[in-house]
PDB file of C-alpha atoms in Angstrom:
ATOM      1  CA  UNK A   1      88.909 132.358  48.792  1.00  0.00           C
ATOM      2  CA  UNK A   2      92.476 133.680  48.962  1.00  0.00           C
ATOM      3  CA  UNK A   3      93.883 132.065  45.843  1.00  0.00           C
ATOM      4  CA  UNK A   4      91.108 131.752  43.241  1.00  0.00           C
ATOM      5  CA  UNK A   5      93.454 130.609  40.406  1.00  0.00           C
ATOM      6  CA  UNK A   6      95.085 127.806  42.423  1.00  0.00           C
ATOM      7  CA  UNK A   7      94.708 124.539  40.479  1.00  0.00           C
ATOM      8  CA  UNK A   8      97.485 122.264  41.850  1.00  0.00           C
ATOM      9  CA  UNK A   9      98.270 122.010  45.532  1.00  0.00           C
ATOM     10  CA  UNK A  10     101.105 119.929  46.887  1.00  0.00           C
ATOM     11  CA  UNK A  11     101.133 119.480  50.696  1.00  0.00           C
ATOM     12  CA  UNK A  12     103.276 116.360  50.907  1.00  0.00           C
ATOM     13  CA  UNK A  13     105.204 115.588  54.162  1.00  0.00           C
ATOM     14  CA  UNK A  14     104.027 118.625  56.184  1.00  0.00           C
ATOM     15  CA  UNK A  15     102.819 116.809  59.303  1.00  0.00           C
ATOM     16  CA  UNK A  16      99.248 117.952  58.739  1.00  0.00           C
ATOM     17  CA  UNK A  17      96.798 116.184  61.028  1.00  0.00           C
ATOM     18  CA  UNK A  18      93.736 117.933  59.679  1.00  0.00           C
ATOM     19  CA  UNK A  19      92.806 120.550  57.129  1.00  0.00           C
ATOM     20  CA  UNK A  20      90.361 123.359  57.224  1.00  0.00           C
ATOM     21  CA  UNK A  21      87.737 123.739  54.548  1.00  0.00           C
ATOM     22  CA  UNK A  22      88.186 127.555  54.602  1.00  0.00           C
ATOM     23  CA  UNK A  23      91.854 127.538  53.568  1.00  0.00           C
ATOM     24  CA  UNK A  24      91.191 127.478  49.832  1.00  0.00           C
ATOM     25  CA  UNK A  25      88.636 126.680  47.188  1.00  0.00           C
ATOM     26  CA  UNK A  26      89.002 122.898  47.333  1.00  0.00           C
ATOM     27  CA  UNK A  27      86.386 122.267  44.690  1.00  0.00           C
ATOM     28  CA  UNK A  28      88.404 124.375  42.195  1.00  0.00           C
ATOM     29  CA  UNK A  29      91.532 122.245  42.516  1.00  0.00           C
ATOM     30  CA  UNK A  30      92.495 119.846  39.727  1.00  0.00           C
ATOM     31  CA  UNK A  31      95.218 118.127  41.726  1.00  0.00           C
ATOM     32  CA  UNK A  32      95.894 117.723  45.458  1.00  0.00           C
ATOM     33  CA  UNK A  33      98.840 115.938  46.971  1.00  0.00           C
ATOM     34  CA  UNK A  34      98.561 115.058  50.707  1.00  0.00           C
ATOM     35  CA  UNK A  35     100.699 111.961  51.002  1.00  0.00           C
ATOM     36  CA  UNK A  36     102.901 111.345  54.049  1.00  0.00           C
ATOM     37  CA  UNK A  37     100.859 113.480  56.396  1.00  0.00           C
ATOM     38  CA  UNK A  38      99.600 112.030  59.701  1.00  0.00           C
ATOM     39  CA  UNK A  39      95.919 112.758  58.898  1.00  0.00           C
ATOM     40  CA  UNK A  40      93.395 112.323  61.683  1.00  0.00           C
ATOM     41  CA  UNK A  41      90.321 110.933  59.933  1.00  0.00           C
ATOM     42  CA  UNK A  42      87.293 112.221  61.842  1.00  0.00           C
ATOM     43  CA  UNK A  43      84.047 113.976  61.168  1.00  0.00           C
ATOM     44  CA  UNK A  44      85.878 117.254  60.546  1.00  0.00           C
ATOM     45  CA  UNK A  45      87.211 115.802  57.294  1.00  0.00           C
ATOM     46  CA  UNK A  46      83.841 114.820  55.847  1.00  0.00           C
ATOM     47  CA  UNK A  47      84.067 117.772  53.496  1.00  0.00           C
ATOM     48  CA  UNK A  48      87.437 116.486  52.201  1.00  0.00           C
ATOM     49  CA  UNK A  49      86.034 112.989  51.725  1.00  0.00           C
ATOM     50  CA  UNK A  50      83.242 114.471  49.560  1.00  0.00           C
ATOM     51  CA  UNK A  51      85.792 116.532  47.582  1.00  0.00           C
ATOM     52  CA  UNK A  52      88.066 113.543  47.001  1.00  0.00           C
ATOM     53  CA  UNK A  53      85.191 111.381  45.814  1.00  0.00           C
ATOM     54  CA  UNK A  54      83.791 114.027  43.511  1.00  0.00           C
ATOM     55  CA  UNK A  55      87.151 114.672  41.790  1.00  0.00           C
ATOM     56  CA  UNK A  56      90.185 112.639  40.900  1.00  0.00           C
ATOM     57  CA  UNK A  57      92.335 113.860  43.787  1.00  0.00           C
ATOM     58  CA  UNK A  58      95.150 112.219  45.698  1.00  0.00           C
ATOM     59  CA  UNK A  59      94.779 109.214  47.891  1.00  0.00           C
ATOM     60  CA  UNK A  60      94.801 110.360  51.519  1.00  0.00           C
ATOM     61  CA  UNK A  61      95.867 107.738  54.130  1.00  0.00           C
ATOM     62  CA  UNK A  62      94.561 107.929  57.677  1.00  0.00           C
ATOM     63  CA  UNK A  63      96.963 107.772  60.610  1.00  0.00           C
ATOM     64  CA  UNK A  64      94.502 108.119  63.458  1.00  0.00           C
ATOM     65  CA  UNK A  65      92.287 106.845  64.989  1.00  0.00           C
ATOM     66  CA  UNK A  66      93.725 103.368  65.362  1.00  0.00           C
ATOM     67  CA  UNK A  67      90.730 101.554  63.771  1.00  0.00           C
ATOM     68  CA  UNK A  68      91.256 103.657  60.621  1.00  0.00           C
ATOM     69  CA  UNK A  69      95.060 103.589  60.488  1.00  0.00           C
ATOM     70  CA  UNK A  70      96.462 103.039  56.963  1.00  0.00           C
ATOM     71  CA  UNK A  71      93.017 103.108  55.410  1.00  0.00           C
ATOM     72  CA  UNK A  72      92.333 105.363  52.440  1.00  0.00           C
ATOM     73  CA  UNK A  73      90.034 108.275  53.147  1.00  0.00           C
ATOM     74  CA  UNK A  74      88.380 107.618  49.768  1.00  0.00           C
ATOM     75  CA  UNK A  75      87.097 104.188  51.004  1.00  0.00           C
ATOM     76  CA  UNK A  76      85.539 105.530  54.226  1.00  0.00           C
ATOM     77  CA  UNK A  77      81.949 106.522  54.874  1.00  0.00           C
ATOM     78  CA  UNK A  78      80.469 109.258  57.041  1.00  0.00           C
ATOM     79  CA  UNK A  79      79.748 106.577  59.645  1.00  0.00           C
ATOM     80  CA  UNK A  80      83.406 105.469  59.655  1.00  0.00           C
ATOM     81  CA  UNK A  81      84.444 109.057  60.365  1.00  0.00           C
ATOM     82  CA  UNK A  82      81.992 109.273  63.259  1.00  0.00           C
ATOM     83  CA  UNK A  83      79.522 111.517  61.478  1.00  0.00           C
ATOM     84  CA  UNK A  84      76.541 109.234  61.776  1.00  0.00           C
ATOM     85  CA  UNK A  85      74.194 112.087  62.801  1.00  0.00           C
ATOM     86  CA  UNK A  86      75.671 114.888  60.703  1.00  0.00           C
ATOM     87  CA  UNK A  87      72.530 115.221  58.518  1.00  0.00           C
ATOM     88  CA  UNK A  88      70.324 118.016  59.951  1.00  0.00           C
ATOM     89  CA  UNK A  89      67.176 116.069  59.012  1.00  0.00           C
ATOM     90  CA  UNK A  90      68.384 113.048  60.978  1.00  0.00           C
ATOM     91  CA  UNK A  91      69.183 115.317  63.926  1.00  0.00           C
ATOM     92  CA  UNK A  92      65.687 116.886  63.813  1.00  0.00           C
ATOM     93  CA  UNK A  93      64.030 113.462  63.656  1.00  0.00           C
ATOM     94  CA  UNK A  94      66.093 112.184  66.553  1.00  0.00           C
ATOM     95  CA  UNK A  95      65.400 115.290  68.658  1.00  0.00           C
ATOM     96  CA  UNK A  96      61.657 115.032  67.926  1.00  0.00           C
ATOM     97  CA  UNK A  97      61.582 111.342  68.821  1.00  0.00           C
ATOM     98  CA  UNK A  98      63.513 111.850  72.073  1.00  0.00           C
ATOM     99  CA  UNK A  99      61.234 114.798  73.014  1.00  0.00           C
ATOM    100  CA  UNK A 100      58.099 112.773  72.297  1.00  0.00           C
ATOM    101  CA  UNK A 101      59.544 109.838  74.333  1.00  0.00           C
ATOM    102  CA  UNK A 102      60.343 112.148  77.183  1.00  0.00           C
ATOM    103  CA  UNK A 103      56.885 113.631  77.150  1.00  0.00           C
ATOM    104  CA  UNK A 104      55.305 110.168  77.157  1.00  0.00           C
ATOM    105  CA  UNK A 105      57.485 109.170  80.041  1.00  0.00           C
ATOM    106  CA  UNK A 106      56.384 112.182  82.096  1.00  0.00           C
ATOM    107  CA  UNK A 107      52.748 111.586  81.222  1.00  0.00           C
ATOM    108  CA  UNK A 108      53.136 107.957  82.235  1.00  0.00           C
ATOM    109  CA  UNK A 109      54.689 108.904  85.535  1.00  0.00           C
ATOM    110  CA  UNK A 110      51.917 111.403  86.276  1.00  0.00           C
ATOM    111  CA  UNK A 111      49.215 108.817  85.407  1.00  0.00           C
ATOM    112  CA  UNK A 112      50.925 106.318  87.670  1.00  0.00           C
ATOM    113  CA  UNK A 113      51.295 108.857  90.518  1.00  0.00           C
ATOM    114  CA  UNK A 114      47.649 109.971  90.371  1.00  0.00           C
ATOM    115  CA  UNK A 115      46.109 106.660  89.208  1.00  0.00           C
ATOM    116  CA  UNK A 116      43.521 106.609  92.024  1.00  0.00           C
ATOM    117  CA  UNK A 117      42.194 110.076  91.151  1.00  0.00           C
ATOM    118  CA  UNK A 118      42.156 109.192  87.438  1.00  0.00           C
ATOM    119  CA  UNK A 119      40.277 105.936  88.143  1.00  0.00           C
ATOM    120  CA  UNK A 120      37.649 107.750  90.332  1.00  0.00           C
ATOM    121  CA  UNK A 121      37.218 110.474  87.742  1.00  0.00           C
ATOM    122  CA  UNK A 122      36.719 107.909  84.962  1.00  0.00           C
ATOM    123  CA  UNK A 123      34.216 105.941  87.100  1.00  0.00           C
ATOM    124  CA  UNK A 124      32.217 109.106  87.810  1.00  0.00           C
ATOM    125  CA  UNK A 125      32.305 110.045  84.140  1.00  0.00           C
ATOM    126  CA  UNK A 126      31.264 106.572  83.028  1.00  0.00           C
ATOM    127  CA  UNK A 127      28.314 106.350  85.385  1.00  0.00           C
ATOM    128  CA  UNK A 128      26.991 109.880  85.093  1.00  0.00           C
ATOM    129  CA  UNK A 129      28.025 110.813  81.567  1.00  0.00           C
ATOM    130  CA  UNK A 130      29.905 113.738  82.984  1.00  0.00           C
ATOM    131  CA  UNK A 131      32.668 114.122  85.522  1.00  0.00           C
ATOM    132  CA  UNK A 132      31.160 114.744  88.960  1.00  0.00           C
ATOM    133  CA  UNK A 133      33.024 114.033  92.178  1.00  0.00           C
ATOM    134  CA  UNK A 134      31.509 111.937  94.908  1.00  0.00           C
ATOM    135  CA  UNK A 135      31.088 114.955  97.247  1.00  0.00           C
ATOM    136  CA  UNK A 136      28.945 116.623  94.596  1.00  0.00           C
ATOM    137  CA  UNK A 137      26.785 113.503  94.518  1.00  0.00           C
ATOM    138  CA  UNK A 138      26.092 113.851  98.251  1.00  0.00           C
ATOM    139  CA  UNK A 139      25.070 117.485  97.872  1.00  0.00           C
ATOM    140  CA  UNK A 140      22.757 116.681  94.948  1.00  0.00           C
ATOM    141  CA  UNK A 141      20.698 114.090  96.732  1.00  0.00           C
ATOM    142  CA  UNK A 142      17.078 115.068  97.093  1.00  0.00           C
ATOM    143  CA  UNK A 143      14.120 113.334  98.646  1.00  0.00           C
ATOM    144  CA  UNK A 144      11.091 112.454  96.685  1.00  0.00           C
ATOM    145  CA  UNK A 145       7.668 113.443  97.994  1.00  0.00           C
ATOM    146  CA  UNK A 146       6.952 109.913  99.250  1.00  0.00           C
ATOM    147  CA  UNK A 147      10.166 109.820 101.295  1.00  0.00           C
ATOM    148  CA  UNK A 148       9.314 113.204 102.839  1.00  0.00           C
ATOM    149  CA  UNK A 149       5.787 112.271 103.727  1.00  0.00           C
ATOM    150  CA  UNK A 150       6.872 108.958 105.213  1.00  0.00           C
ATOM    151  CA  UNK A 151       9.528 110.564 107.351  1.00  0.00           C
ATOM    152  CA  UNK A 152       7.423 113.441 108.487  1.00  0.00           C
ATOM    153  CA  UNK A 153       4.722 110.982 109.523  1.00  0.00           C
ATOM    154  CA  UNK A 154       7.151 109.221 111.863  1.00  0.00           C
ATOM    155  CA  UNK A 155       7.370 112.277 114.142  1.00  0.00           C
ATOM    156  CA  UNK A 156       4.251 112.407 116.300  1.00  0.00           C
ATOM    157  CA  UNK A 157       3.022 115.825 117.166  1.00  0.00           C
ATOM    158  CA  UNK A 158       1.749 115.977 120.685  1.00  0.00           C
ATOM    159  CA  UNK A 159      -0.883 118.571 121.470  1.00  0.00           C
ATOM    160  CA  UNK A 160       0.192 121.097 124.057  1.00  0.00           C
ATOM    161  CA  UNK A 161      -2.590 121.762 126.583  1.00  0.00           C
ATOM    162  CA  UNK A 162      -3.549 125.381 127.045  1.00  0.00           C
ATOM    163  CA  UNK A 163      -4.058 126.192 130.710  1.00  0.00           C
ATOM    164  CA  UNK A 164      -4.705 129.864 130.507  1.00  0.00           C
ATOM    165  CA  UNK A 165      -7.202 131.900 128.680  1.00  0.00           C
TER     166      UNK A 165
END
């Protein structure tokens, strides 16, 4: 970046709590000295952890958080630093699963809310091989010829006498 020929960097006793990856070309360094700095070991230093492990660089001691105090950064994992979901693939899988779970929950709530209507629609579909509501059944009823003849025979027609010619 700013100092391409920098090979040895000594930052001992400078009260650094964190370091930015953009300061220099960390991968180009042959030696790095960070002892006696109150380093805050969190997810922002994952890049430094990877650099330290890939090269033979100085041993960085954590000062904070308390559960990592006096532990070497080299011995920590991404989970220890609080970067458990730093992988973009993991994030995508988690987002997809949570979205699917949310969609299933909404679908379940809708099915529960309208369970009577769903039950009636399924009954109609089951019995008639297609979804027809009960009102449509009433409008589709027709009488057979026998029913019509029987009913029309029940009404007696009385002859009306004609009194005038």
